[in-house]
Coordinates of N, CA, C and O in Angstrom, one line a residue:
X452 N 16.2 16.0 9.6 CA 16.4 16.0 11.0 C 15.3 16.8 11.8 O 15.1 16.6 13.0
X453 N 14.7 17.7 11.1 CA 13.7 18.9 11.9 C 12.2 18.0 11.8 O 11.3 18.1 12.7
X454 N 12.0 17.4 11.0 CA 10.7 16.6 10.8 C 9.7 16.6 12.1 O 10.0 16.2 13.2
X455 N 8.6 17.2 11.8 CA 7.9 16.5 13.4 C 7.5 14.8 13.2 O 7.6 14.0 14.2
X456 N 7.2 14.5 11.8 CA 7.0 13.1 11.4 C 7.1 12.7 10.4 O 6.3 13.0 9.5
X457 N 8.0 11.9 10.1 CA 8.5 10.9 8.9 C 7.1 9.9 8.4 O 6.2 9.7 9.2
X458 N 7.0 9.6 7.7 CA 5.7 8.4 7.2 C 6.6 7.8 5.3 O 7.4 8.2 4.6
X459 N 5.9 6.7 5.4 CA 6.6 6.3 3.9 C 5.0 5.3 4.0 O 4.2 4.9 4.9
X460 N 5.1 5.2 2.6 CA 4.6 3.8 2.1 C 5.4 2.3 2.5 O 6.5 2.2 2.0
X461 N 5.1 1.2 3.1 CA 5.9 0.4 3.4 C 5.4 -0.6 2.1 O 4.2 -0.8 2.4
X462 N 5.7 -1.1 1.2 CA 4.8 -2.0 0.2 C 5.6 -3.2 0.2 O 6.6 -3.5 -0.5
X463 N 5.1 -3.7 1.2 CA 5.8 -5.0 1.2 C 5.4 -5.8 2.8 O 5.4 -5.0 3.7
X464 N 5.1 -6.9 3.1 CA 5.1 -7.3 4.3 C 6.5 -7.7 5.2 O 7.4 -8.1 4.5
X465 N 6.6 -7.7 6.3 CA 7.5 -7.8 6.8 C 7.6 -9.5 7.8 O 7.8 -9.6 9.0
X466 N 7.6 -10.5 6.8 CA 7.2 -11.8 6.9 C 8.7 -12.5 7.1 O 9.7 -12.5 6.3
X467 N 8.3 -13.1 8.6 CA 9.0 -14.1 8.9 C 9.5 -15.7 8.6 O 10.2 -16.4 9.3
X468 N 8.8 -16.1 7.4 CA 8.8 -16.8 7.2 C 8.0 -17.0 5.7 O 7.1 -16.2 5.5
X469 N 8.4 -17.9 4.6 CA 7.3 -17.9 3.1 C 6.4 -19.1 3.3 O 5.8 -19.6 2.4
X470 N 6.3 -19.5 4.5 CA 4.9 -20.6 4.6 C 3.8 -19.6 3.7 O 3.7 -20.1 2.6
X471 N 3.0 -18.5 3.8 CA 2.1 -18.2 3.5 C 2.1 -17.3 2.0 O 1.2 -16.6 1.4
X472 N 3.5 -17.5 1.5 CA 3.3 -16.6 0.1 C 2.4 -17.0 -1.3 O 2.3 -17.9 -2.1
X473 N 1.8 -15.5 -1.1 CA 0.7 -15.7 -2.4 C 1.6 -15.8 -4.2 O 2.3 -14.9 -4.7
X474 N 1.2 -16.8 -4.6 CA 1.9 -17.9 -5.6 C 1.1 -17.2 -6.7 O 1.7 -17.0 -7.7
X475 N -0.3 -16.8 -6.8 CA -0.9 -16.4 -7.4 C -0.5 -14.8 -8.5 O -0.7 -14.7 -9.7
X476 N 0.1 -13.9 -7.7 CA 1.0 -12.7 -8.4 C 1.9 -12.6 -8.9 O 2.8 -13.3 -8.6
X477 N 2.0 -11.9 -9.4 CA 3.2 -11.7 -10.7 C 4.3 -11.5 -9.8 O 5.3 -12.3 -9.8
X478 N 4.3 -10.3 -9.0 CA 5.3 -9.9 -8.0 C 5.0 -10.3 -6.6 O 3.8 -10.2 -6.3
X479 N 5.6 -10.5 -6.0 CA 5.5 -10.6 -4.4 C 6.4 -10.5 -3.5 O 7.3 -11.4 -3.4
X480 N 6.3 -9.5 -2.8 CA 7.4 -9.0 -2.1 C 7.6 -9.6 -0.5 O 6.8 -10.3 0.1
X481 N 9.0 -9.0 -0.1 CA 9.1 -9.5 1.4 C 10.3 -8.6 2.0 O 11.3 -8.7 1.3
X482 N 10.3 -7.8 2.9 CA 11.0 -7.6 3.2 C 11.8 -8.3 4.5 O 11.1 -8.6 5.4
X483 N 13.2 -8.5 4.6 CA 13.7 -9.1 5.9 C 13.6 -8.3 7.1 O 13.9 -7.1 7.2
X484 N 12.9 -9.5 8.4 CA 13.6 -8.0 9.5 C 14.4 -7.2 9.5 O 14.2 -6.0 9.4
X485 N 15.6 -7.9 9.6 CA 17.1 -6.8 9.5 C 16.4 -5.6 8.9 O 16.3 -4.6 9.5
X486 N 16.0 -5.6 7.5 CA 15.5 -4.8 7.1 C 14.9 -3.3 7.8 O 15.5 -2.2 7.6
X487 N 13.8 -3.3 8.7 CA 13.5 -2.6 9.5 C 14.8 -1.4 10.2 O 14.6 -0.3 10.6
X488 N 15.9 -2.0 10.3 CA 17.0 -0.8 11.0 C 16.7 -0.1 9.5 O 15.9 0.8 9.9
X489 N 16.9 0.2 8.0 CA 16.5 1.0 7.3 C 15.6 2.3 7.8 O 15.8 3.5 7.7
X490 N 14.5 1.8 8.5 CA 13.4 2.2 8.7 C 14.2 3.2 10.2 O 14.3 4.4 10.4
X491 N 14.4 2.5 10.5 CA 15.2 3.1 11.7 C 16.3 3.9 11.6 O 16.6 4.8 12.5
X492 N 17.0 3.8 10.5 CA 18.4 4.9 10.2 C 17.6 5.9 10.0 O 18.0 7.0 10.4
X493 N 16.6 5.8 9.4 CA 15.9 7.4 8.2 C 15.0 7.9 9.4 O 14.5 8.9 9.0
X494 N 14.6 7.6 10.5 CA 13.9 8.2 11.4 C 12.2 7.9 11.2 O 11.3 8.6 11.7
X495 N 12.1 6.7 10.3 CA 10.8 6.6 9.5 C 9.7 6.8 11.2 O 10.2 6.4 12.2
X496 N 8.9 7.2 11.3 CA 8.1 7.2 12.5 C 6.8 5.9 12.3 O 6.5 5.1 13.1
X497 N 6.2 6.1 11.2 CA 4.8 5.8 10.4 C 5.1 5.5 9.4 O 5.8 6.2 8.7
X498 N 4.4 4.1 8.9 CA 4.2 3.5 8.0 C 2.8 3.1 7.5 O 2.0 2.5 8.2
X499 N 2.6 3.5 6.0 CA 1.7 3.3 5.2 C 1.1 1.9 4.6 O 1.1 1.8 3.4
X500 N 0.5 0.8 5.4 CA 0.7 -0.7 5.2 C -1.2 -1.1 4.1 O -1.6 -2.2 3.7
X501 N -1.7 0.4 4.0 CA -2.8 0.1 2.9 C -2.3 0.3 1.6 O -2.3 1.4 1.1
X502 N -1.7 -1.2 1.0 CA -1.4 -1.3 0.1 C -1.7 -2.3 -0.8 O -2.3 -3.2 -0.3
X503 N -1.3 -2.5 -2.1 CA -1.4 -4.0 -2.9 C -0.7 -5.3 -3.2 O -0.9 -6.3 -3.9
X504 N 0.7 -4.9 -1.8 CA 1.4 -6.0 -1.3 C 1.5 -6.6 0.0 O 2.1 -7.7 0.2
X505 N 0.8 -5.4 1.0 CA 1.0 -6.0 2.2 C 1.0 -7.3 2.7 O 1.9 -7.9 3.3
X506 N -0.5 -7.9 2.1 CA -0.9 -8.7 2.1 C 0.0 -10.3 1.2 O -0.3 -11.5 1.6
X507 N 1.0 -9.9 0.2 CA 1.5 -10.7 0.1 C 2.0 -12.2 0.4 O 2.1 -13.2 -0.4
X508 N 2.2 -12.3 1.8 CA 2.6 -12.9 2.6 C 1.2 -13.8 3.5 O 1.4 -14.7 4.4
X509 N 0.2 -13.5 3.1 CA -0.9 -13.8 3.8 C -1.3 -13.6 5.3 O -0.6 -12.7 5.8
X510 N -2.1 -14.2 6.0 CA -2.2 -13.5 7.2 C -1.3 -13.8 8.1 O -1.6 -13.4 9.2
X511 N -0.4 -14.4 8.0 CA 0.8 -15.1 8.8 C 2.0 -13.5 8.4 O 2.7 -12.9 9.1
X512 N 1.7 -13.6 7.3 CA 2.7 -12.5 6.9 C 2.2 -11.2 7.8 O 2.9 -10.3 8.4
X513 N 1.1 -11.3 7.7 CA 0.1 -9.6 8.5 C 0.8 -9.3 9.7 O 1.4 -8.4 10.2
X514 N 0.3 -10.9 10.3 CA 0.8 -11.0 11.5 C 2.1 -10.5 11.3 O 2.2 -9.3 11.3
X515 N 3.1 -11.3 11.1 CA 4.8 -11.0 11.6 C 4.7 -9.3 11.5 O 4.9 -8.7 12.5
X516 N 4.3 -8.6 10.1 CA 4.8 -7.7 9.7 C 4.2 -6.3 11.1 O 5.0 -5.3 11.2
X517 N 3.0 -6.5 12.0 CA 2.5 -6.0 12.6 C 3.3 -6.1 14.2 O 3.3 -5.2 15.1
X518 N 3.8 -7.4 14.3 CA 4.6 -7.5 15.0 C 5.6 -7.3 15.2 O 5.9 -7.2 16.4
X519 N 6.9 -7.2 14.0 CA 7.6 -6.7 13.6 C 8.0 -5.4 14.0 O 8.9 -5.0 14.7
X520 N 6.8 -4.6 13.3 CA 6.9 -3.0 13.5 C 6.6 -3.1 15.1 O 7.5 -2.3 15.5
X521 N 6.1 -3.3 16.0 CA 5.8 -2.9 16.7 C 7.0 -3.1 17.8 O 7.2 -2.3 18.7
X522 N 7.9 -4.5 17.7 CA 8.7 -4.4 18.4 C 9.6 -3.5 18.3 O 10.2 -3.4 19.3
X523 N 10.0 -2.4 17.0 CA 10.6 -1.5 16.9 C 10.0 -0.5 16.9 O 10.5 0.1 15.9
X524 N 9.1 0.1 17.4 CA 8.4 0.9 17.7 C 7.7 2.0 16.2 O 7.6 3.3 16.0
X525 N 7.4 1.1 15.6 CA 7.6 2.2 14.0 C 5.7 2.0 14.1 O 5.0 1.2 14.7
X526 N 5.4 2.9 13.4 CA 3.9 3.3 14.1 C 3.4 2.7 12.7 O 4.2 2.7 11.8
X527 N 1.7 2.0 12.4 CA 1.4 2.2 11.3 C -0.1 2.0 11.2 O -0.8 1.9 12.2
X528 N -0.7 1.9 9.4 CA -2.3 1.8 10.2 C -2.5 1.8 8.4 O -2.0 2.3 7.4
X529 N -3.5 1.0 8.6 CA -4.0 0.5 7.1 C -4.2 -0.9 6.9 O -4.6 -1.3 5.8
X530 N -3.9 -1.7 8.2 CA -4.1 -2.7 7.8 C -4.5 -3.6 9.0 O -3.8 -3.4 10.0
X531 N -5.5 -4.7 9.2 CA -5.3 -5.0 10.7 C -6.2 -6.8 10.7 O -6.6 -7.5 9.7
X532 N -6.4 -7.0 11.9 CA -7.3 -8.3 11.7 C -8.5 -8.7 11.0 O -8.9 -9.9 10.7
X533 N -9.2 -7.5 10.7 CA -10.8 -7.4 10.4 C -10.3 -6.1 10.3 O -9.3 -5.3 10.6
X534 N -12.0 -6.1 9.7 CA -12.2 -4.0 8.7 C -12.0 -3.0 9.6 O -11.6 -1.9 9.5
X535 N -12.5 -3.6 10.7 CA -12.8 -2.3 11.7 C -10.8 -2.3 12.2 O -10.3 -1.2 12.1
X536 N -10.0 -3.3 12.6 CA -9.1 -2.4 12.7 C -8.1 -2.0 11.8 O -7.0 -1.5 12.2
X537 N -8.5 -2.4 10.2 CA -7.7 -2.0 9.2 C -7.8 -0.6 9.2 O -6.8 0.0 9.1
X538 N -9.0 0.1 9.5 CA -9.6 1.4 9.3 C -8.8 2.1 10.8 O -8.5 3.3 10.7
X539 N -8.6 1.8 11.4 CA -8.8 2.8 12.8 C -7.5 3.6 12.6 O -6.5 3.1 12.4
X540 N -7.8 4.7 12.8 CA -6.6 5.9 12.5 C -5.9 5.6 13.6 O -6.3 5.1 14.6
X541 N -4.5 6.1 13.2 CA -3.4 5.9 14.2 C -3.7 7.9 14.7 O -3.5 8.9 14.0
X542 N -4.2 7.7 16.1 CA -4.0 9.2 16.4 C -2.9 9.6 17.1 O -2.6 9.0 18.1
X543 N -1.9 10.7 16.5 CA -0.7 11.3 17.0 C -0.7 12.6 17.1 O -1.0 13.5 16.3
X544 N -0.3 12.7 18.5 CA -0.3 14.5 18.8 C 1.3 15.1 18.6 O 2.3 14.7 19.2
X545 N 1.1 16.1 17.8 CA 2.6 16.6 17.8 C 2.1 18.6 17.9 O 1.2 19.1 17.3
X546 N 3.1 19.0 18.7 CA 2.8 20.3 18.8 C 1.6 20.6 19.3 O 1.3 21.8 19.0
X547 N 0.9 20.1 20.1 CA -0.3 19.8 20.8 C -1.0 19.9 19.8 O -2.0 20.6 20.0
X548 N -1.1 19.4 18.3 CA -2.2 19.1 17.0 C -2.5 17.7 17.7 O -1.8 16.9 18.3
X549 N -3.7 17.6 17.4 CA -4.3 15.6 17.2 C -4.4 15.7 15.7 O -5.0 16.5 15.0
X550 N -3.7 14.4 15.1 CA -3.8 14.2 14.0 C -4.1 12.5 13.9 O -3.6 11.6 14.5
X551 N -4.9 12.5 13.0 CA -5.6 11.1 12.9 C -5.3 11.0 11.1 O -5.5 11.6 10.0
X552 N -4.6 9.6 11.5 CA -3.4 9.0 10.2 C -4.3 7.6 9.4 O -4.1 6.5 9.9
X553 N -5.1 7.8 8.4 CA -5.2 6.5 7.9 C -4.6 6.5 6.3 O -4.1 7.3 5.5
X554 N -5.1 4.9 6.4 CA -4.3 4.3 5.1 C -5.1 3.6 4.8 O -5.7 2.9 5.6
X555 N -5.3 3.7 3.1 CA -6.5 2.4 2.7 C -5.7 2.3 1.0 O -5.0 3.1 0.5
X556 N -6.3 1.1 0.5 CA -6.2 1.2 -0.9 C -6.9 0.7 -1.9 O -8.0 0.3 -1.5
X557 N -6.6 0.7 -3.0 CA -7.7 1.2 -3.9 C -7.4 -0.1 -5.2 O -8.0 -0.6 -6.2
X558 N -6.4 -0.3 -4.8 CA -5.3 -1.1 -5.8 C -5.4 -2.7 -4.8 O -5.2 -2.8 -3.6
X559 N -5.9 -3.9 -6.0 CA -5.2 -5.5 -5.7 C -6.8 -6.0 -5.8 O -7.9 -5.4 -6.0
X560 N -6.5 -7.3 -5.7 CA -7.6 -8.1 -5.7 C -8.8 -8.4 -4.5 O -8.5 -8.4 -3.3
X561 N -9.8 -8.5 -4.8 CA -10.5 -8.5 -3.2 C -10.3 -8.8 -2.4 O -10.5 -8.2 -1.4
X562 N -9.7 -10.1 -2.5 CA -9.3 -10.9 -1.6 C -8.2 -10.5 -1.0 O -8.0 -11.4 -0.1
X563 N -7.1 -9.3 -1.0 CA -6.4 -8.7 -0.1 C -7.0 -7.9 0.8 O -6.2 -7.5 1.7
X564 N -8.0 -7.5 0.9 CA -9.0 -5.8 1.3 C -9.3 -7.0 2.4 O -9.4 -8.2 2.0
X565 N -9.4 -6.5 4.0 CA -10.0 -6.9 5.2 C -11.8 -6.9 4.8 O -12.4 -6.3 4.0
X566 N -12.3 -8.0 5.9 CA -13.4 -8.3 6.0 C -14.2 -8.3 7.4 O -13.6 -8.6 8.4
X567 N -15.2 -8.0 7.5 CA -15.7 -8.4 8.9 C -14.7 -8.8 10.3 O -14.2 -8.3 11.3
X568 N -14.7 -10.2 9.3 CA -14.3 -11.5 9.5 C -13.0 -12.3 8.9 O -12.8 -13.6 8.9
X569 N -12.2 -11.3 8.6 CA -10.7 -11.6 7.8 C -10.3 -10.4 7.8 O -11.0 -9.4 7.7
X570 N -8.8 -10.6 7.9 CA -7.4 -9.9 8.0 C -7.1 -9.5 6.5 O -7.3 -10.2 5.5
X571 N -6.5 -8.2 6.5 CA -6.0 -7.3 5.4 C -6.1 -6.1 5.3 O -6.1 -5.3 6.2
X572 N -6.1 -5.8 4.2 CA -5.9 -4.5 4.2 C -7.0 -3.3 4.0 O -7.7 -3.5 3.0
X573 N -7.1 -2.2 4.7 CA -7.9 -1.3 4.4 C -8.6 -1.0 3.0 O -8.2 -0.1 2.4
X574 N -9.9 -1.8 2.3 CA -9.9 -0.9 1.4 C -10.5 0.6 1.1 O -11.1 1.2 2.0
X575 N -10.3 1.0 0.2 CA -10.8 2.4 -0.3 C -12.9 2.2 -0.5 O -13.5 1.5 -1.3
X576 N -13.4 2.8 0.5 CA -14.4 3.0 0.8 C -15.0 3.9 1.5 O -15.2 3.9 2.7
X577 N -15.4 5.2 0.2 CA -15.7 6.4 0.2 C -16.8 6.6 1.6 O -16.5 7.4 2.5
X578 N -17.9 5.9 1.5 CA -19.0 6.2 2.8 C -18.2 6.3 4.3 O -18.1 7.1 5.2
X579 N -17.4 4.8 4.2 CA -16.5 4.7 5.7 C -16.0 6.1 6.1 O -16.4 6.8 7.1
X580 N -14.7 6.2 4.8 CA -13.8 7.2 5.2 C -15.0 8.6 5.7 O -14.5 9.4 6.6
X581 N -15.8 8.6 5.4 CA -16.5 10.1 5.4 C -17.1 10.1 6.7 O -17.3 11.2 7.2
X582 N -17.3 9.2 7.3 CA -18.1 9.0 8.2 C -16.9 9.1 9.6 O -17.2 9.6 10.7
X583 N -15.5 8.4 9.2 CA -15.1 8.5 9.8 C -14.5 9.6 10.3 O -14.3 9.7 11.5
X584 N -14.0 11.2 8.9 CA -14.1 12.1 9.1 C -14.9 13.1 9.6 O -14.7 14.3 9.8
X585 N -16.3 12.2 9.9 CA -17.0 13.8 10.3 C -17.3 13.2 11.9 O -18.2 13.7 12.6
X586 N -16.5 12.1 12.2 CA -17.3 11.2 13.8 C -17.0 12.6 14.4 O -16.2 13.3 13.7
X587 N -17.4 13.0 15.5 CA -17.7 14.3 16.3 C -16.0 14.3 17.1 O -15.1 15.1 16.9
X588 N -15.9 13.1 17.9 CA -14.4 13.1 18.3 C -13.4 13.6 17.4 O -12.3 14.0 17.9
X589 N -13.7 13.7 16.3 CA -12.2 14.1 15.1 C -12.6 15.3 14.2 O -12.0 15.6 13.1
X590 N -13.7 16.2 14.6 CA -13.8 17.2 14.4 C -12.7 18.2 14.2 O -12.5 18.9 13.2
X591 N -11.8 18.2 15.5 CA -10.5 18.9 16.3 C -9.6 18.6 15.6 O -8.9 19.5 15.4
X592 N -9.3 17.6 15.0 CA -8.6 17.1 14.5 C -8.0 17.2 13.1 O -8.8 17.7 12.4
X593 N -7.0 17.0 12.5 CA -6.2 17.5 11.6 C -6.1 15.4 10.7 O -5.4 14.4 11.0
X594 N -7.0 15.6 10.0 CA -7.3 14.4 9.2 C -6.2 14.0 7.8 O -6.3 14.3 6.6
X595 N -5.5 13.4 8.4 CA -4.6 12.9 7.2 C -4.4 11.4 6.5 O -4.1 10.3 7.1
X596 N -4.7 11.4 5.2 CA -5.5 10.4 4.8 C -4.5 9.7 3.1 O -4.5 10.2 2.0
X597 N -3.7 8.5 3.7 CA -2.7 7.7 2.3 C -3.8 7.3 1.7 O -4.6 6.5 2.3
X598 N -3.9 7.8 0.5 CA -4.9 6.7 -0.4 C -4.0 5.6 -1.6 O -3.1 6.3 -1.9
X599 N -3.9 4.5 -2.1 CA -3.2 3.8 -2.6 C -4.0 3.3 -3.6 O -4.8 2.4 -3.5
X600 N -3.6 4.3 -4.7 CA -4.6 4.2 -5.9 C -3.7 4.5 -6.9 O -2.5 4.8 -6.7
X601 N -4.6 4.2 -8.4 CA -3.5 4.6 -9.5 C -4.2 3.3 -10.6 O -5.1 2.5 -10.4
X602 N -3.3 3.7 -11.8 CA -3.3 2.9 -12.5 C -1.9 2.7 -13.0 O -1.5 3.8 -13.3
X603 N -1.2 1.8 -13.1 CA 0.4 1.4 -13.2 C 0.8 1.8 -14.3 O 0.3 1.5 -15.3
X604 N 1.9 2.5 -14.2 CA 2.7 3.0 -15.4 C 2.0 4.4 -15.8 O 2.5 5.1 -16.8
X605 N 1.2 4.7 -15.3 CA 0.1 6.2 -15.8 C 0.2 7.2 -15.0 O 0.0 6.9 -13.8
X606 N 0.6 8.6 -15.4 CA 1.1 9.8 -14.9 C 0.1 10.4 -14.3 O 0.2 11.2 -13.3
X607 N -1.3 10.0 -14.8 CA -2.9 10.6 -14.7 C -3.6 10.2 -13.8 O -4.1 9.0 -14.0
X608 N -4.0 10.9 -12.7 CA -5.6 10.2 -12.1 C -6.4 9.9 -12.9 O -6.4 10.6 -14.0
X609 N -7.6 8.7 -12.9 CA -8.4 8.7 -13.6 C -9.7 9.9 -13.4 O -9.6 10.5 -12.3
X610 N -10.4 10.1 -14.0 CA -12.1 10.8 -13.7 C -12.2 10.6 -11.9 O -12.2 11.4 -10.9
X611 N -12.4 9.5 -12.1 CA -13.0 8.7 -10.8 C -12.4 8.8 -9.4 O -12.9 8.8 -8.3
X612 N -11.3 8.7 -9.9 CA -10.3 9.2 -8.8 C -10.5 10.8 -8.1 O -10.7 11.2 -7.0
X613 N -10.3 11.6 -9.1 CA -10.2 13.1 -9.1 C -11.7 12.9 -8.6 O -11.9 13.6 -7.6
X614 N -12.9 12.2 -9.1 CA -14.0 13.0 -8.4 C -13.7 12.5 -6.7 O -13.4 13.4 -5.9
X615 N -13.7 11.3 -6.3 CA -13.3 10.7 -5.0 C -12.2 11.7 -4.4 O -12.4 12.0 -3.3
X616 N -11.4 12.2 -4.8 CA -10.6 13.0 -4.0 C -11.3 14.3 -3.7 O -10.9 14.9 -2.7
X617 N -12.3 14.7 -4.6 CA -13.1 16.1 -4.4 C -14.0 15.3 -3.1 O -13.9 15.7 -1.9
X618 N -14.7 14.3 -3.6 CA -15.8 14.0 -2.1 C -15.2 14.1 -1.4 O -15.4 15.1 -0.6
X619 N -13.9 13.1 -1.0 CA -13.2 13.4 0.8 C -13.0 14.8 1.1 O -13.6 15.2 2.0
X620 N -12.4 15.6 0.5 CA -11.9 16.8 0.8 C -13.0 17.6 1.2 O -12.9 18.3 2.2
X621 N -14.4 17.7 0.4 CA -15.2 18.5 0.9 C -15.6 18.0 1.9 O -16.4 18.6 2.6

């Protein structure tokens, strides 16, 4: 109840329809609107949509699921039309802090990761993120960063991971 801000991983699209489901994966998720009052009981504020199911649903799914949240005001960021607005931090001031919220992932096939020129999801790309953290505007700012990585079923970062987590941080 004291929370200044709730956030979850949302791993799933919030698709109005299975015209666009990807047939190709093992698993593929969906969650129902109704669904979203969940989101709404628990006080969720922010949702984590750089992930390796968002996309599920294809860009029809992107769509609803962006639409979705927004008619219920649930905040999110990781995923968008093109790269540039998969990347753009959701900035939220609480306690007079600016805090700048992204989400990317590291996990799925290319063809889910946003393009120029195509819809999806943020991927994990170390130069971006860095560049984005040091842009002069977000200096002030209190940089908070979902990464959506892993290897399934494994307790362990890889090597690669752990060094990528030392570059952001420094």
């Amino acid at each position: 109840q004291e929370a200044d801000l709730r956030m979850v991983n949302l791993e799933t699209p919030i698709a109005n329809s299975e015209e666009e489901m990807d047939e190709t994966k093992s698993y593929v998720f969906n969650a129902k609107i109704e669904d979203i009052s969940l989101l709404k009981k628990i006080n969720i504020d922010l949702v984590f949509l750089g992930n390796n199911h968002s996309m599920d649903y294809g860009k029809k799914g992107l769509e609803d699921t962006l639409e979705n949240l927004k008619k219920e005001n649930i905040l999110f960021v990781g995923m968008g039309k093109n790269l540039k607005e998969a990347f753009l931090p959701n900035q939220i001031k609480i306690r007079n802090q600016s805090i700048n919220i992204i989400s990317v992932s590291n996990i799925g096939e290319s063809r889910l990761f946003a393009t120029e020129t195509k819809p999806g999801v943020a991927p994990l790309q170390i130069n971006r993120l860095k560049k984005i953290l040091n842009e002069k505007e977000n200096q002030d700012k209190i940089q908070l960063l979902s990464t959506h990585w892993g290897v399934e079923y494994s307790p362990e970062p890889t090597k690669q991971q752990i060094k990528q987590a030392h570059d952001l941080i420094n």
